Amino acid sequence: MHHPLAPVSVLKPALKRLADAGVSARGRFEVGSPAAVVSGAATQGHPDLVVMGSRGHSALGGLVFGSVTQAVLAAGCTPLLVLRAGPVPKGESLRVAVAIDGSRHSLAAVRYVLEHRALFGPAPS
């Protein structure tokens, strides 16, 4: 069955932007349930971080992540960075908010932020 979006047309713009920025990347086109495909790729590929966008469509009118993002988050154990449309941070360094409730999971979030501090610029706060 022919899928309406040819694999090359879907992957080519992103792969080109990455290549132009000097980032080596591979693309993989799959048809199926988006959450299952992303979760499966994250499990098989063993990435250190999964980055995905979220439209925020939900029963609460965008107050929580969309169903695909929720399913990927629930199915995976790889750190997940979710981005929404909005202004791109203008500063060289980011101000980062980390939710802390005293649990081991929130302490793991603090450790991750500290271990990957370079992701947030030269002097994050």
PDB file of C-alpha atoms in Angstrom:
ATOM      1  CA  MET A   1       0.000   0.000   0.000  1.00  0.00           C
ATOM      2  CA  HIS A   2       1.365   3.429  -0.950  1.00  0.00           C
ATOM      3  CA  HIS A   3       1.481   5.917   1.878  1.00  0.00           C
ATOM      4  CA  PRO A   4       0.443   9.482   0.876  1.00  0.00           C
ATOM      5  CA  LEU A   5       3.637  10.944   2.344  1.00  0.00           C
ATOM      6  CA  ALA A   6       6.683   9.583   0.601  1.00  0.00           C
ATOM      7  CA  PRO A   7       9.458   8.816   3.120  1.00  0.00           C
ATOM      8  CA  VAL A   8      11.925  11.126   1.402  1.00  0.00           C
ATOM      9  CA  SER A   9       9.554  14.093   1.495  1.00  0.00           C
ATOM     10  CA  VAL A  10       8.973  13.645   5.240  1.00  0.00           C
ATOM     11  CA  LEU A  11      12.582  13.090   6.311  1.00  0.00           C
ATOM     12  CA  LYS A  12      14.566  15.131   3.807  1.00  0.00           C
ATOM     13  CA  PRO A  13      14.000  18.661   5.249  1.00  0.00           C
ATOM     14  CA  ALA A  14      14.963  17.649   8.802  1.00  0.00           C
ATOM     15  CA  LEU A  15      17.955  15.584   7.687  1.00  0.00           C
ATOM     16  CA  LYS A  16      19.146  18.472   5.524  1.00  0.00           C
ATOM     17  CA  ARG A  17      18.913  20.970   8.412  1.00  0.00           C
ATOM     18  CA  LEU A  18      20.844  18.611  10.646  1.00  0.00           C
ATOM     19  CA  ALA A  19      23.508  18.000   7.985  1.00  0.00           C
ATOM     20  CA  ASP A  20      23.811  21.750   7.317  1.00  0.00           C
ATOM     21  CA  ALA A  21      24.465  22.213  11.055  1.00  0.00           C
ATOM     22  CA  GLY A  22      27.165  19.532  10.969  1.00  0.00           C
ATOM     23  CA  VAL A  23      25.105  16.922  12.807  1.00  0.00           C
ATOM     24  CA  SER A  24      25.307  13.337  11.620  1.00  0.00           C
ATOM     25  CA  ALA A  25      21.829  11.786  11.579  1.00  0.00           C
ATOM     26  CA  ARG A  26      19.988   8.811  10.148  1.00  0.00           C
ATOM     27  CA  GLY A  27      16.338   8.805   9.202  1.00  0.00           C
ATOM     28  CA  ARG A  28      13.796   6.030   9.487  1.00  0.00           C
ATOM     29  CA  PHE A  29      10.278   6.159   8.062  1.00  0.00           C
ATOM     30  CA  GLU A  30       7.602   3.947   9.594  1.00  0.00           C
ATOM     31  CA  VAL A  31       3.849   3.776   9.255  1.00  0.00           C
ATOM     32  CA  GLY A  32       1.791   2.858  12.299  1.00  0.00           C
ATOM     33  CA  SER A  33       0.578   4.154  15.607  1.00  0.00           C
ATOM     34  CA  PRO A  34       2.770   7.217  16.287  1.00  0.00           C
ATOM     35  CA  ALA A  35       3.180   6.437  19.988  1.00  0.00           C
ATOM     36  CA  ALA A  36       4.086   2.801  19.339  1.00  0.00           C
ATOM     37  CA  VAL A  37       6.521   3.735  16.554  1.00  0.00           C
ATOM     38  CA  VAL A  38       8.314   6.404  18.628  1.00  0.00           C
ATOM     39  CA  SER A  39       8.416   4.234  21.757  1.00  0.00           C
ATOM     40  CA  GLY A  40       9.685   1.259  19.757  1.00  0.00           C
ATOM     41  CA  ALA A  41      12.384   3.315  18.042  1.00  0.00           C
ATOM     42  CA  ALA A  42      13.486   4.728  21.405  1.00  0.00           C
ATOM     43  CA  THR A  43      13.681   1.237  22.891  1.00  0.00           C
ATOM     44  CA  GLN A  44      15.556  -0.266  19.932  1.00  0.00           C
ATOM     45  CA  GLY A  45      17.880   2.672  19.286  1.00  0.00           C
ATOM     46  CA  HIS A  46      18.902   3.277  22.922  1.00  0.00           C
ATOM     47  CA  PRO A  47      19.064   7.087  22.611  1.00  0.00           C
ATOM     48  CA  ASP A  48      20.188   9.176  25.555  1.00  0.00           C
ATOM     49  CA  LEU A  49      17.334  11.629  24.992  1.00  0.00           C
ATOM     50  CA  VAL A  50      14.115  11.628  22.941  1.00  0.00           C
ATOM     51  CA  VAL A  51      12.987  15.033  21.673  1.00  0.00           C
ATOM     52  CA  MET A  52       9.511  15.488  20.262  1.00  0.00           C
ATOM     53  CA  GLY A  53       7.003  18.218  19.639  1.00  0.00           C
ATOM     54  CA  SER A  54       3.546  18.340  21.161  1.00  0.00           C
ATOM     55  CA  ARG A  55       0.508  20.133  19.848  1.00  0.00           C
ATOM     56  CA  GLY A  56      -1.122  19.818  23.254  1.00  0.00           C
ATOM     57  CA  HIS A  57      -4.494  18.703  21.927  1.00  0.00           C
ATOM     58  CA  SER A  58      -6.394  16.918  24.640  1.00  0.00           C
ATOM     59  CA  ALA A  59      -9.668  16.829  26.470  1.00  0.00           C
ATOM     60  CA  LEU A  60      -8.417  19.691  28.605  1.00  0.00           C
ATOM     61  CA  GLY A  61      -7.945  21.970  25.629  1.00  0.00           C
ATOM     62  CA  GLY A  62      -4.191  21.857  25.473  1.00  0.00           C
ATOM     63  CA  LEU A  63      -3.436  22.080  29.190  1.00  0.00           C
ATOM     64  CA  VAL A  64      -1.648  18.732  29.125  1.00  0.00           C
ATOM     65  CA  PHE A  65       0.425  16.913  26.535  1.00  0.00           C
ATOM     66  CA  GLY A  66      -1.262  15.276  23.559  1.00  0.00           C
ATOM     67  CA  SER A  67      -2.133  11.600  23.560  1.00  0.00           C
ATOM     68  CA  VAL A  68       0.924  10.576  21.512  1.00  0.00           C
ATOM     69  CA  THR A  69       3.296  12.370  23.880  1.00  0.00           C
ATOM     70  CA  GLN A  70       1.492  10.906  26.906  1.00  0.00           C
ATOM     71  CA  ALA A  71       1.760   7.387  25.464  1.00  0.00           C
ATOM     72  CA  VAL A  72       5.477   7.775  24.656  1.00  0.00           C
ATOM     73  CA  LEU A  73       6.098   9.136  28.136  1.00  0.00           C
ATOM     74  CA  ALA A  74       4.181   6.260  29.761  1.00  0.00           C
ATOM     75  CA  ALA A  75       5.835   3.545  27.634  1.00  0.00           C
ATOM     76  CA  GLY A  76       9.438   4.665  27.796  1.00  0.00           C
ATOM     77  CA  CYS A  77      12.220   4.993  30.306  1.00  0.00           C
ATOM     78  CA  THR A  78      14.402   7.281  28.162  1.00  0.00           C
ATOM     79  CA  PRO A  79      14.457  10.955  29.167  1.00  0.00           C
ATOM     80  CA  LEU A  80      11.921  12.852  27.047  1.00  0.00           C
ATOM     81  CA  LEU A  81      12.168  16.525  26.094  1.00  0.00           C
ATOM     82  CA  VAL A  82       8.822  17.832  24.866  1.00  0.00           C
ATOM     83  CA  LEU A  83       8.720  21.069  22.900  1.00  0.00           C
ATOM     84  CA  ARG A  84       5.719  23.190  22.114  1.00  0.00           C
ATOM     85  CA  ALA A  85       5.301  25.942  19.593  1.00  0.00           C
ATOM     86  CA  GLY A  86       6.243  29.284  21.010  1.00  0.00           C
ATOM     87  CA  PRO A  87       9.040  31.774  21.051  1.00  0.00           C
ATOM     88  CA  VAL A  88      12.519  30.302  20.914  1.00  0.00           C
ATOM     89  CA  PRO A  89      14.597  31.249  23.962  1.00  0.00           C
ATOM     90  CA  LYS A  90      16.627  34.325  23.056  1.00  0.00           C
ATOM     91  CA  GLY A  91      19.312  34.072  25.703  1.00  0.00           C
ATOM     92  CA  GLU A  92      22.567  32.219  25.261  1.00  0.00           C
ATOM     93  CA  SER A  93      21.796  30.369  28.485  1.00  0.00           C
ATOM     94  CA  LEU A  94      18.408  29.036  29.514  1.00  0.00           C
ATOM     95  CA  ARG A  95      16.512  29.512  32.737  1.00  0.00           C
ATOM     96  CA  VAL A  96      15.435  25.965  33.595  1.00  0.00           C
ATOM     97  CA  ALA A  97      12.554  24.937  35.849  1.00  0.00           C
ATOM     98  CA  VAL A  98      12.786  21.538  37.537  1.00  0.00           C
ATOM     99  CA  ALA A  99       9.752  20.242  39.442  1.00  0.00           C
ATOM    100  CA  ILE A 100      10.817  18.767  42.781  1.00  0.00           C
ATOM    101  CA  ASP A 101       8.615  16.839  45.198  1.00  0.00           C
ATOM    102  CA  GLY A 102      11.280  14.987  47.177  1.00  0.00           C
ATOM    103  CA  SER A 103      10.736  11.688  45.365  1.00  0.00           C
ATOM    104  CA  ARG A 104      13.596   9.689  43.861  1.00  0.00           C
ATOM    105  CA  HIS A 105      12.197  10.584  40.434  1.00  0.00           C
ATOM    106  CA  SER A 106      12.463  14.297  41.056  1.00  0.00           C
ATOM    107  CA  LEU A 107      15.984  13.847  42.394  1.00  0.00           C
ATOM    108  CA  ALA A 108      16.805  11.935  39.195  1.00  0.00           C
ATOM    109  CA  ALA A 109      15.570  14.981  37.267  1.00  0.00           C
ATOM    110  CA  VAL A 110      17.949  17.209  39.229  1.00  0.00           C
ATOM    111  CA  ARG A 111      20.845  14.810  38.545  1.00  0.00           C
ATOM    112  CA  TYR A 112      19.978  14.741  34.821  1.00  0.00           C
ATOM    113  CA  VAL A 113      19.921  18.543  34.602  1.00  0.00           C
ATOM    114  CA  LEU A 114      23.279  18.768  36.365  1.00  0.00           C
ATOM    115  CA  GLU A 115      24.886  16.006  34.291  1.00  0.00           C
ATOM    116  CA  HIS A 116      23.633  17.553  31.039  1.00  0.00           C
ATOM    117  CA  ARG A 117      24.076  21.174  31.987  1.00  0.00           C
ATOM    118  CA  ALA A 118      25.728  21.985  28.645  1.00  0.00           C
ATOM    119  CA  LEU A 119      22.354  21.449  26.924  1.00  0.00           C
ATOM    120  CA  PHE A 120      21.146  24.653  28.552  1.00  0.00           C
ATOM    121  CA  GLY A 121      23.990  26.966  27.569  1.00  0.00           C
ATOM    122  CA  PRO A 122      27.211  28.158  29.191  1.00  0.00           C
ATOM    123  CA  ALA A 123      25.613  29.650  32.335  1.00  0.00           C
ATOM    124  CA  PRO A 124      22.101  28.253  32.896  1.00  0.00           C
ATOM    125  CA  SER A 125      20.097  29.219  35.947  1.00  0.00           C
TER     126      SER A 125
END
